[in-house]
Amino acid sequence: MKKTMIVLNGFLHDFAAGIWLASIGAISLLHNAHLKDTVVTGTLNHLEKLFFWWSVAAAVLIMATGAGRTFTYVDNWYGEDAERQRRRALMVKHVVLFSAYALGYYWVWDKVFH
């Protein structure tokens, strides 16, 4: 049962990351569409906000399941040297991804809340 929960946690983490990225992309596409046709602006503004809040929910799920992952990778599964390199790579990855979250929200904030 524990291994199943670990796999499910990893799946939810990765799935939420995909939802977050798709939501940010959808906001951009919707915003560009409503700039071209002002007749649909009200509807598309509503959809932009909906996608924004879905992205926030996905970001919360990513962080929660990421915290869960922290406790599942405690053994030196690949050997001590490989684990040290893997942990260093994970730190770099997370710095890059937290930056991507910040830039993503910075990029869409004015599109959603103009």
PDB file of C-alpha atoms in Angstrom:
ATOM      1  CA  MET A   1       0.000   0.000   0.000  1.00  0.00           C
ATOM      2  CA  LYS A   2       2.862   2.394   0.822  1.00  0.00           C
ATOM      3  CA  LYS A   3       4.451   1.914  -2.607  1.00  0.00           C
ATOM      4  CA  THR A   4       1.095   2.542  -4.284  1.00  0.00           C
ATOM      5  CA  MET A   5       0.703   5.803  -2.383  1.00  0.00           C
ATOM      6  CA  ILE A   6       4.233   6.861  -3.353  1.00  0.00           C
ATOM      7  CA  VAL A   7       3.493   6.212  -7.028  1.00  0.00           C
ATOM      8  CA  LEU A   8       0.111   7.973  -6.784  1.00  0.00           C
ATOM      9  CA  ASN A   9       1.761  10.974  -5.096  1.00  0.00           C
ATOM     10  CA  GLY A  10       4.349  11.182  -7.888  1.00  0.00           C
ATOM     11  CA  PHE A  11       1.624  10.909 -10.530  1.00  0.00           C
ATOM     12  CA  LEU A  12      -0.405  13.700  -8.920  1.00  0.00           C
ATOM     13  CA  HIS A  13       2.717  15.865  -8.661  1.00  0.00           C
ATOM     14  CA  ASP A  14       3.544  15.473 -12.355  1.00  0.00           C
ATOM     15  CA  PHE A  15      -0.102  15.754 -13.472  1.00  0.00           C
ATOM     16  CA  ALA A  16      -0.583  18.988 -11.507  1.00  0.00           C
ATOM     17  CA  ALA A  17       2.588  20.395 -13.086  1.00  0.00           C
ATOM     18  CA  GLY A  18       1.099  19.715 -16.512  1.00  0.00           C
ATOM     19  CA  ILE A  19      -2.175  21.360 -15.513  1.00  0.00           C
ATOM     20  CA  TRP A  20      -0.292  24.409 -14.244  1.00  0.00           C
ATOM     21  CA  LEU A  21       1.677  24.812 -17.464  1.00  0.00           C
ATOM     22  CA  ALA A  22      -1.400  24.237 -19.661  1.00  0.00           C
ATOM     23  CA  SER A  23      -3.371  26.798 -17.637  1.00  0.00           C
ATOM     24  CA  ILE A  24      -0.691  29.461 -18.060  1.00  0.00           C
ATOM     25  CA  GLY A  25      -0.581  28.763 -21.801  1.00  0.00           C
ATOM     26  CA  ALA A  26      -4.380  28.837 -22.066  1.00  0.00           C
ATOM     27  CA  ILE A  27      -4.516  32.219 -20.314  1.00  0.00           C
ATOM     28  CA  SER A  28      -2.107  33.644 -22.872  1.00  0.00           C
ATOM     29  CA  LEU A  29      -4.051  32.217 -25.809  1.00  0.00           C
ATOM     30  CA  LEU A  30      -7.390  33.431 -24.445  1.00  0.00           C
ATOM     31  CA  HIS A  31      -5.992  36.892 -23.793  1.00  0.00           C
ATOM     32  CA  ASN A  32      -4.651  37.160 -27.337  1.00  0.00           C
ATOM     33  CA  ALA A  33      -8.014  35.987 -28.701  1.00  0.00           C
ATOM     34  CA  HIS A  34     -10.009  38.586 -26.796  1.00  0.00           C
ATOM     35  CA  LEU A  35      -7.659  41.347 -27.934  1.00  0.00           C
ATOM     36  CA  LYS A  36      -8.518  40.442 -31.542  1.00  0.00           C
ATOM     37  CA  ASP A  37     -12.293  40.227 -31.068  1.00  0.00           C
ATOM     38  CA  THR A  38     -13.727  42.503 -28.389  1.00  0.00           C
ATOM     39  CA  VAL A  39     -17.209  40.976 -28.738  1.00  0.00           C
ATOM     40  CA  VAL A  40     -16.066  37.942 -26.732  1.00  0.00           C
ATOM     41  CA  THR A  41     -14.007  39.856 -24.163  1.00  0.00           C
ATOM     42  CA  GLY A  42     -16.401  39.313 -21.241  1.00  0.00           C
ATOM     43  CA  THR A  43     -16.584  35.568 -21.744  1.00  0.00           C
ATOM     44  CA  LEU A  44     -12.858  35.161 -22.316  1.00  0.00           C
ATOM     45  CA  ASN A  45     -12.007  37.307 -19.274  1.00  0.00           C
ATOM     46  CA  HIS A  46     -14.114  34.927 -17.182  1.00  0.00           C
ATOM     47  CA  LEU A  47     -12.263  31.942 -18.661  1.00  0.00           C
ATOM     48  CA  GLU A  48      -8.884  33.593 -18.005  1.00  0.00           C
ATOM     49  CA  LYS A  49      -9.780  33.978 -14.330  1.00  0.00           C
ATOM     50  CA  LEU A  50     -11.028  30.395 -14.180  1.00  0.00           C
ATOM     51  CA  PHE A  51      -7.762  29.112 -15.651  1.00  0.00           C
ATOM     52  CA  PHE A  52      -5.779  31.347 -13.295  1.00  0.00           C
ATOM     53  CA  TRP A  53      -7.437  29.896 -10.198  1.00  0.00           C
ATOM     54  CA  TRP A  54      -7.054  26.372 -11.580  1.00  0.00           C
ATOM     55  CA  SER A  55      -3.345  27.101 -11.952  1.00  0.00           C
ATOM     56  CA  VAL A  56      -3.190  28.274  -8.327  1.00  0.00           C
ATOM     57  CA  ALA A  57      -4.909  25.054  -7.183  1.00  0.00           C
ATOM     58  CA  ALA A  58      -2.445  23.055  -9.302  1.00  0.00           C
ATOM     59  CA  ALA A  59       0.502  24.956  -7.778  1.00  0.00           C
ATOM     60  CA  VAL A  60      -0.757  24.157  -4.271  1.00  0.00           C
ATOM     61  CA  LEU A  61      -1.110  20.478  -5.226  1.00  0.00           C
ATOM     62  CA  ILE A  62       2.394  20.498  -6.742  1.00  0.00           C
ATOM     63  CA  MET A  63       3.870  21.851  -3.527  1.00  0.00           C
ATOM     64  CA  ALA A  64       1.889  19.496  -1.294  1.00  0.00           C
ATOM     65  CA  THR A  65       2.799  16.399  -3.286  1.00  0.00           C
ATOM     66  CA  GLY A  66       6.371  17.670  -3.653  1.00  0.00           C
ATOM     67  CA  ALA A  67       6.590  17.829   0.119  1.00  0.00           C
ATOM     68  CA  GLY A  68       5.295  14.252   0.182  1.00  0.00           C
ATOM     69  CA  ARG A  69       8.025  13.234  -2.243  1.00  0.00           C
ATOM     70  CA  THR A  70      10.627  14.656   0.135  1.00  0.00           C
ATOM     71  CA  PHE A  71       9.803  11.941   2.652  1.00  0.00           C
ATOM     72  CA  THR A  72       9.733   9.075   0.147  1.00  0.00           C
ATOM     73  CA  TYR A  73      13.279   9.521  -1.165  1.00  0.00           C
ATOM     74  CA  VAL A  74      15.197   9.091   2.061  1.00  0.00           C
ATOM     75  CA  ASP A  75      17.303   6.042   1.254  1.00  0.00           C
ATOM     76  CA  ASN A  76      20.520   5.946  -0.746  1.00  0.00           C
ATOM     77  CA  TRP A  77      18.713   3.997  -3.432  1.00  0.00           C
ATOM     78  CA  TYR A  78      21.270   4.604  -6.188  1.00  0.00           C
ATOM     79  CA  GLY A  79      24.353   4.641  -4.002  1.00  0.00           C
ATOM     80  CA  GLU A  80      25.860   7.439  -1.958  1.00  0.00           C
ATOM     81  CA  ASP A  81      27.630   9.277  -4.813  1.00  0.00           C
ATOM     82  CA  ALA A  82      24.653   9.086  -7.156  1.00  0.00           C
ATOM     83  CA  GLU A  83      22.296  10.269  -4.403  1.00  0.00           C
ATOM     84  CA  ARG A  84      24.503  13.277  -3.682  1.00  0.00           C
ATOM     85  CA  GLN A  85      24.454  14.251  -7.378  1.00  0.00           C
ATOM     86  CA  ARG A  86      20.712  13.571  -7.616  1.00  0.00           C
ATOM     87  CA  ARG A  87      19.999  15.817  -4.624  1.00  0.00           C
ATOM     88  CA  ARG A  88      22.158  18.595  -6.069  1.00  0.00           C
ATOM     89  CA  ALA A  89      20.336  18.290  -9.399  1.00  0.00           C
ATOM     90  CA  LEU A  90      16.980  18.382  -7.604  1.00  0.00           C
ATOM     91  CA  MET A  91      17.963  21.596  -5.827  1.00  0.00           C
ATOM     92  CA  VAL A  92      18.910  23.231  -9.125  1.00  0.00           C
ATOM     93  CA  LYS A  93      15.702  21.948 -10.722  1.00  0.00           C
ATOM     94  CA  HIS A  94      13.584  23.423  -7.950  1.00  0.00           C
ATOM     95  CA  VAL A  95      15.289  26.810  -8.129  1.00  0.00           C
ATOM     96  CA  VAL A  96      14.597  26.848 -11.875  1.00  0.00           C
ATOM     97  CA  LEU A  97      10.978  25.729 -11.412  1.00  0.00           C
ATOM     98  CA  PHE A  98      10.206  28.201  -8.607  1.00  0.00           C
ATOM     99  CA  SER A  99      11.583  30.879 -10.928  1.00  0.00           C
ATOM    100  CA  ALA A 100       9.323  29.559 -13.698  1.00  0.00           C
ATOM    101  CA  TYR A 101       6.300  29.821 -11.370  1.00  0.00           C
ATOM    102  CA  ALA A 102       7.176  33.382 -10.466  1.00  0.00           C
ATOM    103  CA  LEU A 103       7.770  34.379 -14.092  1.00  0.00           C
ATOM    104  CA  GLY A 104       4.632  32.560 -15.226  1.00  0.00           C
ATOM    105  CA  TYR A 105       2.440  34.399 -12.753  1.00  0.00           C
ATOM    106  CA  TYR A 106       4.197  37.683 -13.479  1.00  0.00           C
ATOM    107  CA  TRP A 107       3.525  37.113 -17.194  1.00  0.00           C
ATOM    108  CA  VAL A 108      -0.206  36.349 -16.870  1.00  0.00           C
ATOM    109  CA  TRP A 109      -1.189  38.574 -13.931  1.00  0.00           C
ATOM    110  CA  ASP A 110      -1.914  41.647 -16.085  1.00  0.00           C
ATOM    111  CA  LYS A 111      -3.608  39.470 -18.701  1.00  0.00           C
ATOM    112  CA  VAL A 112      -6.047  38.115 -16.113  1.00  0.00           C
ATOM    113  CA  PHE A 113      -6.528  41.090 -13.820  1.00  0.00           C
ATOM    114  CA  HIS A 114      -6.443  44.066 -16.201  1.00  0.00           C
TER     115      HIS A 114
END
